[in-house]
mmCIF file of C-alpha atoms in Angstrom:
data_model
loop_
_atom_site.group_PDB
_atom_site.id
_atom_site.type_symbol
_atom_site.label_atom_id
_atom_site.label_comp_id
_atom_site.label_asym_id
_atom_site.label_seq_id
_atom_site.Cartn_x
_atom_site.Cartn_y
_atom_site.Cartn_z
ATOM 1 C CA UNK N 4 37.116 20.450 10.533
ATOM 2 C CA UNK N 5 33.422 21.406 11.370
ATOM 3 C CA UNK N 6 31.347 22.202 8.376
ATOM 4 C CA UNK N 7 27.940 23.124 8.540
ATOM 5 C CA UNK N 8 26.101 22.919 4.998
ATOM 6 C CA UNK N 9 22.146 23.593 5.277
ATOM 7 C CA UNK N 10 20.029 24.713 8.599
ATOM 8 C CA UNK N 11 16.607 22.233 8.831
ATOM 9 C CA UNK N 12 18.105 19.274 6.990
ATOM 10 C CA UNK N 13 18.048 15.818 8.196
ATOM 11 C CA UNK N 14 20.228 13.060 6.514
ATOM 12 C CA UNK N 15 18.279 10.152 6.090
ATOM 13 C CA UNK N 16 20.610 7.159 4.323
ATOM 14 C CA UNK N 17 22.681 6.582 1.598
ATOM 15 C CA UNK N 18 22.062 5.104 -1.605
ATOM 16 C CA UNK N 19 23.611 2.334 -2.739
ATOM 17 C CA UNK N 20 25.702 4.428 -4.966
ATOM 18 C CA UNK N 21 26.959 6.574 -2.479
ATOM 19 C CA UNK N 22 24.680 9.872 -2.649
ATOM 20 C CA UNK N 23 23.815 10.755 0.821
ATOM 21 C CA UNK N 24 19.616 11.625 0.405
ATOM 22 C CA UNK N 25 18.666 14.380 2.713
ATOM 23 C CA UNK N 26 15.212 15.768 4.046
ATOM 24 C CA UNK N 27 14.274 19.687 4.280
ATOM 25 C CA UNK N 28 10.865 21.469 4.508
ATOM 26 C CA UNK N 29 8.926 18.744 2.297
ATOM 27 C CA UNK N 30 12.076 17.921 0.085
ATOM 28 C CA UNK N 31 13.906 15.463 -1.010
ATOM 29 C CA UNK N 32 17.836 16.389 -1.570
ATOM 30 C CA UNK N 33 20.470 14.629 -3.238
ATOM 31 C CA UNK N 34 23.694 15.417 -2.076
ATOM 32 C CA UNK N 35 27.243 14.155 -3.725
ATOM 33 C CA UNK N 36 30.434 15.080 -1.673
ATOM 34 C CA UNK N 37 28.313 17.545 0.530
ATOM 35 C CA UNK N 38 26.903 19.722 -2.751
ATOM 36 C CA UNK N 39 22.803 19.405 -3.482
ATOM 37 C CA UNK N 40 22.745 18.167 -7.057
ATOM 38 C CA UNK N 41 18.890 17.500 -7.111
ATOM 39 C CA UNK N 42 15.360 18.429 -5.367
ATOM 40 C CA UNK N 43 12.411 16.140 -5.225
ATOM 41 C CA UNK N 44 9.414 18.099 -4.094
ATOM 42 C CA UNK N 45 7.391 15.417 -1.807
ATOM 43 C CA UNK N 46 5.330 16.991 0.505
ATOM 44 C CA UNK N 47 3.285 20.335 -0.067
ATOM 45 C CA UNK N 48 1.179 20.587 3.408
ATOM 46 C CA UNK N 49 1.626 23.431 5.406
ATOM 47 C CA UNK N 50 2.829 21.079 8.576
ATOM 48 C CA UNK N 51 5.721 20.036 6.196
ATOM 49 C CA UNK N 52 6.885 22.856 4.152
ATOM 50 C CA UNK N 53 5.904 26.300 6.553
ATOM 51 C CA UNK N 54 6.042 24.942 10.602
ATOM 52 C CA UNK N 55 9.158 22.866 9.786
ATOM 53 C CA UNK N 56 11.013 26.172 8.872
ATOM 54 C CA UNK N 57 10.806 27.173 13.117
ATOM 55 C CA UNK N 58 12.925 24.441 15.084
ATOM 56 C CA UNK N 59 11.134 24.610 18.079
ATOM 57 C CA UNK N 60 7.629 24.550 16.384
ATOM 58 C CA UNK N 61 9.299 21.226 14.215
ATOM 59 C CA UNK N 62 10.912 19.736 17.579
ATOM 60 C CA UNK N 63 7.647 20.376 19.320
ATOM 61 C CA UNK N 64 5.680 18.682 16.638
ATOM 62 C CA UNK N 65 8.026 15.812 15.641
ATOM 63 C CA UNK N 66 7.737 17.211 12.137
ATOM 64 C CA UNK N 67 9.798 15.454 9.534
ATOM 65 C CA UNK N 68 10.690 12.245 8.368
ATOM 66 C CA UNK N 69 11.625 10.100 11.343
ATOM 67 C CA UNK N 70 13.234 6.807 9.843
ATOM 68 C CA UNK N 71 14.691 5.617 6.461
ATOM 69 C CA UNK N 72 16.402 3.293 4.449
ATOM 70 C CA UNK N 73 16.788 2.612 0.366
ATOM 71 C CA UNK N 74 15.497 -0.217 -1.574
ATOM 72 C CA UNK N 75 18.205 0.838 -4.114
ATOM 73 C CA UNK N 76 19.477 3.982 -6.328
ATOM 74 C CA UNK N 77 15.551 4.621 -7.585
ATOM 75 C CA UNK N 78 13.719 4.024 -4.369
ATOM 76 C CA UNK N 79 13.776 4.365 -0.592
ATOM 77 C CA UNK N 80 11.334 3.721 2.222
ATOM 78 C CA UNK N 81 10.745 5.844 4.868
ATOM 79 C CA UNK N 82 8.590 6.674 8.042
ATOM 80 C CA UNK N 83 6.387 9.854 8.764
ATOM 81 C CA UNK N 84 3.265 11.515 10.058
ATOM 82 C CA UNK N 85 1.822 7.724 11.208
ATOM 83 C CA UNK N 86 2.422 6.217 7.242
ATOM 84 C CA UNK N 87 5.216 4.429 6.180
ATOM 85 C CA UNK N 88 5.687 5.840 2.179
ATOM 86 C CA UNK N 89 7.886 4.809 -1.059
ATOM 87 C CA UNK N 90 9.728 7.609 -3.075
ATOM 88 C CA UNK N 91 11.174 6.436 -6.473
ATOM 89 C CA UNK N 92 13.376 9.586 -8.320
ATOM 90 C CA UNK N 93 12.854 8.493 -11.860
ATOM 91 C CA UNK N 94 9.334 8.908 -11.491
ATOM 92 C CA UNK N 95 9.090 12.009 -9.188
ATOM 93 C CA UNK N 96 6.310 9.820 -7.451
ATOM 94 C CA UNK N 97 5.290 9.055 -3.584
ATOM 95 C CA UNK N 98 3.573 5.802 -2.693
ATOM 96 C CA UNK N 99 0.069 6.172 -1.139
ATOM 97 C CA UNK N 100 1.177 5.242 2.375
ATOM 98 C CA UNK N 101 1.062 2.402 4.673
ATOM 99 C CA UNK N 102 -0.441 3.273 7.943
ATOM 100 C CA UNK N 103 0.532 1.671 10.821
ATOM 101 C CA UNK N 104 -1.100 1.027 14.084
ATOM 102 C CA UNK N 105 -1.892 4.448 16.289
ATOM 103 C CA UNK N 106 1.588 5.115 18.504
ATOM 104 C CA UNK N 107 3.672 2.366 16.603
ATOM 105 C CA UNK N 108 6.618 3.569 14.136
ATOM 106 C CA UNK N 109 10.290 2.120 13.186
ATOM 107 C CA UNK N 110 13.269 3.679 15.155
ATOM 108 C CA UNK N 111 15.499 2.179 12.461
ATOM 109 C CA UNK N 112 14.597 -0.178 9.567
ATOM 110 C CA UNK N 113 16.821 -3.244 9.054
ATOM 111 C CA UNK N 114 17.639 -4.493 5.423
ATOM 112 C CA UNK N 115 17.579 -8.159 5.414
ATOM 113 C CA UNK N 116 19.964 -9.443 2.424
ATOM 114 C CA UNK N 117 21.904 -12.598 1.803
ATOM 115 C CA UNK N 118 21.469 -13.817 5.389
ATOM 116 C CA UNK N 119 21.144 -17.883 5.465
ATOM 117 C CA UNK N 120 17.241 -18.681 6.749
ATOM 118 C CA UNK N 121 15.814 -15.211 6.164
ATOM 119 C CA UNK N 122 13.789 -13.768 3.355
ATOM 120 C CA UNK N 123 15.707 -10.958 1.846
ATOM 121 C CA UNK N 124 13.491 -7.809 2.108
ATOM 122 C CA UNK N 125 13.244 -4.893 5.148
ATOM 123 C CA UNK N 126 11.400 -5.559 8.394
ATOM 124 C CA UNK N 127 11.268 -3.243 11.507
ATOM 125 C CA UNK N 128 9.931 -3.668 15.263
ATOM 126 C CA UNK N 129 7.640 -1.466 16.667
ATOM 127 C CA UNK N 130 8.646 1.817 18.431
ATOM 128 C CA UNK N 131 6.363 3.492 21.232
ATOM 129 C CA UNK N 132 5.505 4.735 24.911
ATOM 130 C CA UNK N 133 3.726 1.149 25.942
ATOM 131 C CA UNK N 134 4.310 1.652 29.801
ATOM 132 C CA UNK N 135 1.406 -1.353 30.006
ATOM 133 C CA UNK N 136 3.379 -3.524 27.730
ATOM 134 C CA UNK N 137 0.990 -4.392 24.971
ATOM 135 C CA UNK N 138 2.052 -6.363 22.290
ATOM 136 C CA UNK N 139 4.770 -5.442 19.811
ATOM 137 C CA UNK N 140 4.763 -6.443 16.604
ATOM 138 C CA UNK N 141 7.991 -7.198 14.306
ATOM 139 C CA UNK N 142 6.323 -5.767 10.492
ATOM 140 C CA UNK N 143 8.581 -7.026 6.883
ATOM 141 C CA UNK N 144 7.934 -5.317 3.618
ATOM 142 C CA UNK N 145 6.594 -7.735 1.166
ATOM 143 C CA UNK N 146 5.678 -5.110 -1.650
ATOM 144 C CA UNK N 147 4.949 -1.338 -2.164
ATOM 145 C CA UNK N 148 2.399 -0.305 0.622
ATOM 146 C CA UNK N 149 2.209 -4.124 1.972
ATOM 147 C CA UNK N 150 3.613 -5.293 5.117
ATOM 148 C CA UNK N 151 2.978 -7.972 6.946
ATOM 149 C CA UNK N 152 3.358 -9.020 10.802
ATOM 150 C CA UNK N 153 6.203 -11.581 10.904
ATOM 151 C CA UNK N 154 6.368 -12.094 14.756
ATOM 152 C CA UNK N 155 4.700 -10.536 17.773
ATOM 153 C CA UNK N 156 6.008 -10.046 21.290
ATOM 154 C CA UNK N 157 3.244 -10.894 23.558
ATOM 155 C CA UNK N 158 1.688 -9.031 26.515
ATOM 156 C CA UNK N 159 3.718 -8.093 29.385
ATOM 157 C CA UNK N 160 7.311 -9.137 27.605
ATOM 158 C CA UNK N 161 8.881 -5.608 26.620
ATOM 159 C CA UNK N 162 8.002 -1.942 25.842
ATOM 160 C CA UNK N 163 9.062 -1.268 22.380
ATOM 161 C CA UNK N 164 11.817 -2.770 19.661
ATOM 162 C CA UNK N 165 15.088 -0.543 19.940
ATOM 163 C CA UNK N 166 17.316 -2.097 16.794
ATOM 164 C CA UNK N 167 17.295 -5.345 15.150
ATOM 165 C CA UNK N 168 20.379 -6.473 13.166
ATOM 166 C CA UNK N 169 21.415 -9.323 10.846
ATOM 167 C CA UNK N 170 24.583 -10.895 12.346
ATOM 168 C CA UNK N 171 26.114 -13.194 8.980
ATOM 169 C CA UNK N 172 28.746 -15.019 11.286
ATOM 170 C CA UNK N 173 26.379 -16.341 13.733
ATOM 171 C CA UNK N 174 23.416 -16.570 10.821
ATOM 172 C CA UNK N 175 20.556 -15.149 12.677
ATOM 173 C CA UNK N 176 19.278 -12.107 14.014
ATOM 174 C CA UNK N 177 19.864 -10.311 17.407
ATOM 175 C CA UNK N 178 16.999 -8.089 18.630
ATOM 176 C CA UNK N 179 17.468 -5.168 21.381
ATOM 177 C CA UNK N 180 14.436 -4.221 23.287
ATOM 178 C CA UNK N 181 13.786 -1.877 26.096
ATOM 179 C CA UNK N 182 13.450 -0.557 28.568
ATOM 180 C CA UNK N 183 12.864 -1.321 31.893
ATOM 181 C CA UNK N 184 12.635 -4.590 33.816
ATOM 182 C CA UNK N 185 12.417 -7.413 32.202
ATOM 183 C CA UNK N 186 11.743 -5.413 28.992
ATOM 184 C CA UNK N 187 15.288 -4.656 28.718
ATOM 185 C CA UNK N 188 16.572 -7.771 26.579
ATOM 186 C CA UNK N 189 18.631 -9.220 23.620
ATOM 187 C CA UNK N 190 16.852 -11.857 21.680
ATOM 188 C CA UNK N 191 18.189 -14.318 19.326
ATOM 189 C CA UNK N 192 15.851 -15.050 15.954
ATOM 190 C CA UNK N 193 16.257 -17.906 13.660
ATOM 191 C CA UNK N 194 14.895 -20.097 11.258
ATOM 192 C CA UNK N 195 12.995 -17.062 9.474
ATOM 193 C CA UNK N 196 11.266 -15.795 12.477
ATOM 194 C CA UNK N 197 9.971 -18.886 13.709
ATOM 195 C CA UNK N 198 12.286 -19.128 16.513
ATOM 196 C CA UNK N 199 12.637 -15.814 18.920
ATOM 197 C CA UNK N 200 14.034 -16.783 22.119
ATOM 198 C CA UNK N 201 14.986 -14.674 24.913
ATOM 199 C CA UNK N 202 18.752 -14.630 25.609
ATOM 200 C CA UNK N 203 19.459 -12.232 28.526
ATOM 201 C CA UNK N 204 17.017 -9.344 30.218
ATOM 202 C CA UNK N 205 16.236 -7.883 33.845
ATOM 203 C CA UNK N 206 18.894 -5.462 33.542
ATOM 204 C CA UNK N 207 20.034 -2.496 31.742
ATOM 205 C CA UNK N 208 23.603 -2.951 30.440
ATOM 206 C CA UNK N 209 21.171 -5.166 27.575
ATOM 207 C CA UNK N 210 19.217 -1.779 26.746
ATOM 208 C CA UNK N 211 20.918 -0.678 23.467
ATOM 209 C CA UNK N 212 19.930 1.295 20.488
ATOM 210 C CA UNK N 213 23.329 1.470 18.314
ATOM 211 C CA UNK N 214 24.442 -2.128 17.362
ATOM 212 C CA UNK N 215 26.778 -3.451 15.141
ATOM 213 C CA UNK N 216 27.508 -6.881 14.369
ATOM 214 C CA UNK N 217 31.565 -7.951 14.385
ATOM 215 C CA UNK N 218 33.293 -11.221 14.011
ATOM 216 C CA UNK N 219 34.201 -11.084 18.154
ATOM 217 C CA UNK N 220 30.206 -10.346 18.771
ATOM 218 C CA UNK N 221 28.245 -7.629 19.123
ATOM 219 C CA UNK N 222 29.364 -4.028 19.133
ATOM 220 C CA UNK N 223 27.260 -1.654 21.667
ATOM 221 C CA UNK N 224 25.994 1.232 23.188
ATOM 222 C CA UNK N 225 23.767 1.585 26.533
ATOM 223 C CA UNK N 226 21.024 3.721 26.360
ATOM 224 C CA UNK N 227 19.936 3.649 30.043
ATOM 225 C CA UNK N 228 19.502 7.615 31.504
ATOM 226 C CA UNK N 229 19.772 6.530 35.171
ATOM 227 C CA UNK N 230 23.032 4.750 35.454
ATOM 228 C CA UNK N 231 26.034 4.904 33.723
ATOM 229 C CA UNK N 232 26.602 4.046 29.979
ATOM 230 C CA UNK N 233 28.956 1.728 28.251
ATOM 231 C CA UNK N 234 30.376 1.005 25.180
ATOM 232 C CA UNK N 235 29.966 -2.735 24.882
ATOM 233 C CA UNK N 236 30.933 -5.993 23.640
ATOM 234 C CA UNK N 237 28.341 -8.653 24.123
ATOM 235 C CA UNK N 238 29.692 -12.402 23.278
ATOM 236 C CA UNK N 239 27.148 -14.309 21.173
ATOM 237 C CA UNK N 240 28.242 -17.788 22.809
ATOM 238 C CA UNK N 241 28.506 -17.090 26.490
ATOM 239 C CA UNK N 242 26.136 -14.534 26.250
ATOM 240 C CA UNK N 243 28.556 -12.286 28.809
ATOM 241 C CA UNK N 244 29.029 -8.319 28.450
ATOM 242 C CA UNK N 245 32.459 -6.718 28.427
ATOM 243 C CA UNK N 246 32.799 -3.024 28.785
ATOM 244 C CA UNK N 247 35.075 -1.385 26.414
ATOM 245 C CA UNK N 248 34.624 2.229 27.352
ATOM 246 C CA UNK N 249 32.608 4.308 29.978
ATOM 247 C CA UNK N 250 30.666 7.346 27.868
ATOM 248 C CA UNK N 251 28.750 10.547 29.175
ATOM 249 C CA UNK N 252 24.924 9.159 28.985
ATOM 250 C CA UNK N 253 23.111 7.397 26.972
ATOM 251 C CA UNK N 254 23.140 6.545 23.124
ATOM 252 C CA UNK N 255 20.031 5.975 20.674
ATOM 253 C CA UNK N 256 22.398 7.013 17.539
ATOM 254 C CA UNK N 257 24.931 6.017 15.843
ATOM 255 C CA UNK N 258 26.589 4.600 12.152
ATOM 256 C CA UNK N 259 29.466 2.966 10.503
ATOM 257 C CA UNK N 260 31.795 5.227 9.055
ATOM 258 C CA UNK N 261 34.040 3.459 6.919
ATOM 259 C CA UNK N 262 36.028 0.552 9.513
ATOM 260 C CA UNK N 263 35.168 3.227 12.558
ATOM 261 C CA UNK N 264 31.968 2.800 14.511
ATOM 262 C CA UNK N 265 30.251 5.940 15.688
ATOM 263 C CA UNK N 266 28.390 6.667 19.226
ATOM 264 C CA UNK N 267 26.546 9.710 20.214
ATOM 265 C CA UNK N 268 25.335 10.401 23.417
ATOM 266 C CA UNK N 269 21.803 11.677 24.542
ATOM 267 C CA UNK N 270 20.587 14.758 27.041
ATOM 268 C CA UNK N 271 17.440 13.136 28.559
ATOM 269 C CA UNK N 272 15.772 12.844 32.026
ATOM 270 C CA UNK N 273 14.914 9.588 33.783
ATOM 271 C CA UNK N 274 12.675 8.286 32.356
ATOM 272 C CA UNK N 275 11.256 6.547 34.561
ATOM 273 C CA UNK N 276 8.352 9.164 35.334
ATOM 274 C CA UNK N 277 6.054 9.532 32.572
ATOM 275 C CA UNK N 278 3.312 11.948 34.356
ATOM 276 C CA UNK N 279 2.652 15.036 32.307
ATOM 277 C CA UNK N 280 4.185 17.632 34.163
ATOM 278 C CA UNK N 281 7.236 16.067 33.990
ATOM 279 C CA UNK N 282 6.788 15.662 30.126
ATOM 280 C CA UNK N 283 5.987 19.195 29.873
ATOM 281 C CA UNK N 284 8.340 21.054 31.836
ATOM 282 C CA UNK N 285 11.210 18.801 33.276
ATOM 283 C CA UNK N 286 14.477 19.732 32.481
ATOM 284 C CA UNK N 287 16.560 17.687 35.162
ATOM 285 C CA UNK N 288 19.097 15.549 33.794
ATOM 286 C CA UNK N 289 18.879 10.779 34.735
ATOM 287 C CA UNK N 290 21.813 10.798 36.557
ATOM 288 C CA UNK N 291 23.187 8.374 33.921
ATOM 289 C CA UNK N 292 23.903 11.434 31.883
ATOM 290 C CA UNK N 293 26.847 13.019 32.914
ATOM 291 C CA UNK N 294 26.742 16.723 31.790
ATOM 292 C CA UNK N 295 24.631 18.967 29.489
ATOM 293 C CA UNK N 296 26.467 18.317 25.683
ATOM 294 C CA UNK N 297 26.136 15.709 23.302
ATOM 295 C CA UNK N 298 29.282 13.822 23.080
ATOM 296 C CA UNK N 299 30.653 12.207 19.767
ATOM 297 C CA UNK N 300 32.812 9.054 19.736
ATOM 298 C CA UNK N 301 34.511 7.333 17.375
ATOM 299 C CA UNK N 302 36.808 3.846 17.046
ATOM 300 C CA UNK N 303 37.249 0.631 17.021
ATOM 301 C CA UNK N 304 39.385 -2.449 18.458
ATOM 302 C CA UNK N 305 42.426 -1.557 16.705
ATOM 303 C CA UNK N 306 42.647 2.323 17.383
ATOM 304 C CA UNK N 307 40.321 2.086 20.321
ATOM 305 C CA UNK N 308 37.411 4.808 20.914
ATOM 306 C CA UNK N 309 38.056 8.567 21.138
ATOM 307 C CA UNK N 310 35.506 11.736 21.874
ATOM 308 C CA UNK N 311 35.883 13.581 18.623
ATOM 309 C CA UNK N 312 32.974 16.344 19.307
ATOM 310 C CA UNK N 313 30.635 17.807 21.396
ATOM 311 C CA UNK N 314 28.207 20.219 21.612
ATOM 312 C CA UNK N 315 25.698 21.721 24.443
ATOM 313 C CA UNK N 316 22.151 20.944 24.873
ATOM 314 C CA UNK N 317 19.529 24.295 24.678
ATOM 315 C CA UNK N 318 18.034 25.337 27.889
ATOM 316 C CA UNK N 319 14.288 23.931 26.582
ATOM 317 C CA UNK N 320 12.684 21.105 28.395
ATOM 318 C CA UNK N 321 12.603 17.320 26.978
ATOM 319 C CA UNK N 322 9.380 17.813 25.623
ATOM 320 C CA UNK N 323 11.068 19.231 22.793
ATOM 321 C CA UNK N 324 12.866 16.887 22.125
ATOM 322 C CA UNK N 325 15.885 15.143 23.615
ATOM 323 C CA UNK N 326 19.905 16.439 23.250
ATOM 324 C CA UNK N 327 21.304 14.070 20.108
ATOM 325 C CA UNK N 328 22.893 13.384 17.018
ATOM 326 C CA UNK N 329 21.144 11.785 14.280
ATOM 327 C CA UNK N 330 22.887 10.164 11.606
ATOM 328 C CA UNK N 331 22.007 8.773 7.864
ATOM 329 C CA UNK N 332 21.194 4.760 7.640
ATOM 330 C CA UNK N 333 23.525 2.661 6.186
ATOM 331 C CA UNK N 334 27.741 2.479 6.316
ATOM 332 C CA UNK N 335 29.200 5.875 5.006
ATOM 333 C CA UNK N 336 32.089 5.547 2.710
ATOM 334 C CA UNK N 337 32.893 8.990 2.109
ATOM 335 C CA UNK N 338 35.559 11.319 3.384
ATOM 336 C CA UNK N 339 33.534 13.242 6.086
ATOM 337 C CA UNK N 340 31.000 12.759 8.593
ATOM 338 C CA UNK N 341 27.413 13.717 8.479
ATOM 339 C CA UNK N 342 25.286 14.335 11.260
ATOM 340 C CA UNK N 343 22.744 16.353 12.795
ATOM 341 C CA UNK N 344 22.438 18.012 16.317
ATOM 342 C CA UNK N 345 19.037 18.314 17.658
ATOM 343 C CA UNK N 346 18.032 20.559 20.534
ATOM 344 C CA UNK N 347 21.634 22.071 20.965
ATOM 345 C CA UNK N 348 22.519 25.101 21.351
ATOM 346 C CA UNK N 349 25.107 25.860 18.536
ATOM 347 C CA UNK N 350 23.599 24.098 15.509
ATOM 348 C CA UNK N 351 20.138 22.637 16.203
ATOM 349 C CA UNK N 352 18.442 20.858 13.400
ATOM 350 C CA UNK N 353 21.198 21.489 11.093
ATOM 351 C CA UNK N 354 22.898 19.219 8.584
ATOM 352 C CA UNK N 355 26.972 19.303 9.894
ATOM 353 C CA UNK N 356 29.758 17.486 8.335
ATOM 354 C CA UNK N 357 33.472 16.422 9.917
ATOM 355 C CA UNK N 358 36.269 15.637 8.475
ATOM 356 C CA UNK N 359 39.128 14.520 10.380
#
């Protein structure tokens, strides 16, 4: 069952109590089994509150909160406008901002807890264009405002940071990079960041996005547009890839949903051309992406993986924004699915929940 509950509303994560904490036109919303129980006005600018209201003008813009992740039940961090910010409810109160580096944001921030060797705290790997391959930096929280540079990638090695994940079984932490060449790479990290060593690259069945860690290995999704995607396992001692399950293009979101593991699939071109009339007007398909919809799977090794739902990409060009699914950070425990479509044509931008 397909439910849709709010147009413009992005889920972001879920608190450690379970309330899903959604974004809308400068607003915080807390949500309990799918029902708003609270506002937290956050943002009164016209960018946030009047030009998000018009998805294309919002899509165009890249209006909105891009990444974010809780600290606990009071507080969450998140990523927008070039600043990464602190909320905390209790106190109706927004951090001054930390601004990062022109170009540079998190795709996903990783919560680093309990894992042998590592500072607890939340760290993320820089996200951008970089066809020149500058240097990347991996940033961790160390107070409200305050981060600090724990490793950098040096020039010429990759692109931009895709994911980074704690893995408790093999106590360390696997980071996914992208995304061409010898850009396109797992490395292992131990020993608190001191060690960051290279452990496969040169080829893109090791560009992923959506990672989860599992006693066998690692759990997968490629997220090349110009050949054809995989569900993955990757084994952490041999270092070899098996592929579980061809899907219909490439995947840059995903989440945990109770013991299933969720994949969506991405509309996008190549790639591989970044000139700006392909930017602005190019509509043509990589030829890793199969068809025009957004596909939704769902599994695991027991019940294997299943398409679940789908929906069609608009007739705009990438610029505004690539066919996907986003989904809130952090393993959902509740009865239904949340998710929102972007750039499709049934129900862009809006929050959606399944229930199966």
């Amino acid at each position: 069952m397909i439910l849709k509950i709010k147009n413009n509303m992005l889920p972001l994560c879920f608190l450690p109590g379970g309330m899903l904490i959604c974004y809308r036109l400068g607003k915080f919303l807390l949500l309990r089994e799918g029902v708003v129980v609270n506002k937290y006005d956050v943002f009164r600018c016209v960018r946030e509150r009047f030009l998000g209201g018009f998805n294309i003008i919002s899509r165009l813009l890249r209006i909105g909160v891009r990444a974010a992740i809780p600290l606990n039940d009071d507080r969450i961090v998140f990523y927008i406008n070039g600043f990464i910010y602190e909320y905390c409810f209790s106190e109706k109160k927004l951090s001054a901002g930390y601004k990062l580096p022109k170009g540079i944001r998190p795709l996903i921030f990783t919560e680093v807890k309990g894992l042998e060797g590592f500072m607890d705290g939340i760290i993320f790997g820089g996200y951008l264009g970089n066809p020149m391959k500058k240097p990347v930096p991996i940033y961790r929280r160390v107070g409200i405002d305050n981060w600090e540079v724990v490793y950098t990638f040096a020039q010429g090695e990759i692109n931009h940071v895709h994911n980074i994940v704690g893995d408790k079984y093999r106590k360390c932490f696997w980071v996914f990079t992208g995304d061409f060449d010898e850009a396109s790479a797992i490395w292992k990290v131990t020993d608190n960041f001191r060690k960051v060593e290279r452990v496969v690259y040169n080829n893109q069945k090791y560009r992923g996005c959506v990672v989860f860690v599992i006693p066998e290995g690692l759990l997968y999704a490629t997220d090349t547009p110009f050949e054809e995607n995989y569900i993955c396992k990757f084994n952490t001692n041999t270092f070899e890839v098996d592929k579980v399950i061809p899907i219909s293009g490439s995947c840059i979101y995903g989440c945990q949903w109770k013991d299933q593991f969720v994949f969506s699939t991405t509309v996008e071109g190549d790639g591989r051309d970044a000139s700006f009339f392909k930017s602005i007007f190019n509509k043509k398909r990589g030829v890793g992406i199969k068809d025009p919809y957004v596909h939704l799977y769902l599994g695991n090794f027991q019940e294997k993986f299943k398409e679940i739902y789908k929906e069609k990409k608009d007739w705009k060009p990438f610029i505004f924004q690539f066919g996907v699914f986003k989904f809130p950070y952090g393993i959902n425990n509740s009865d239904v699915l949340y998710l929102q479509p972007v750039a499709t044509n049934k129900n862009d931008l809006a929050l959606l929940s399944i229930k199966i």
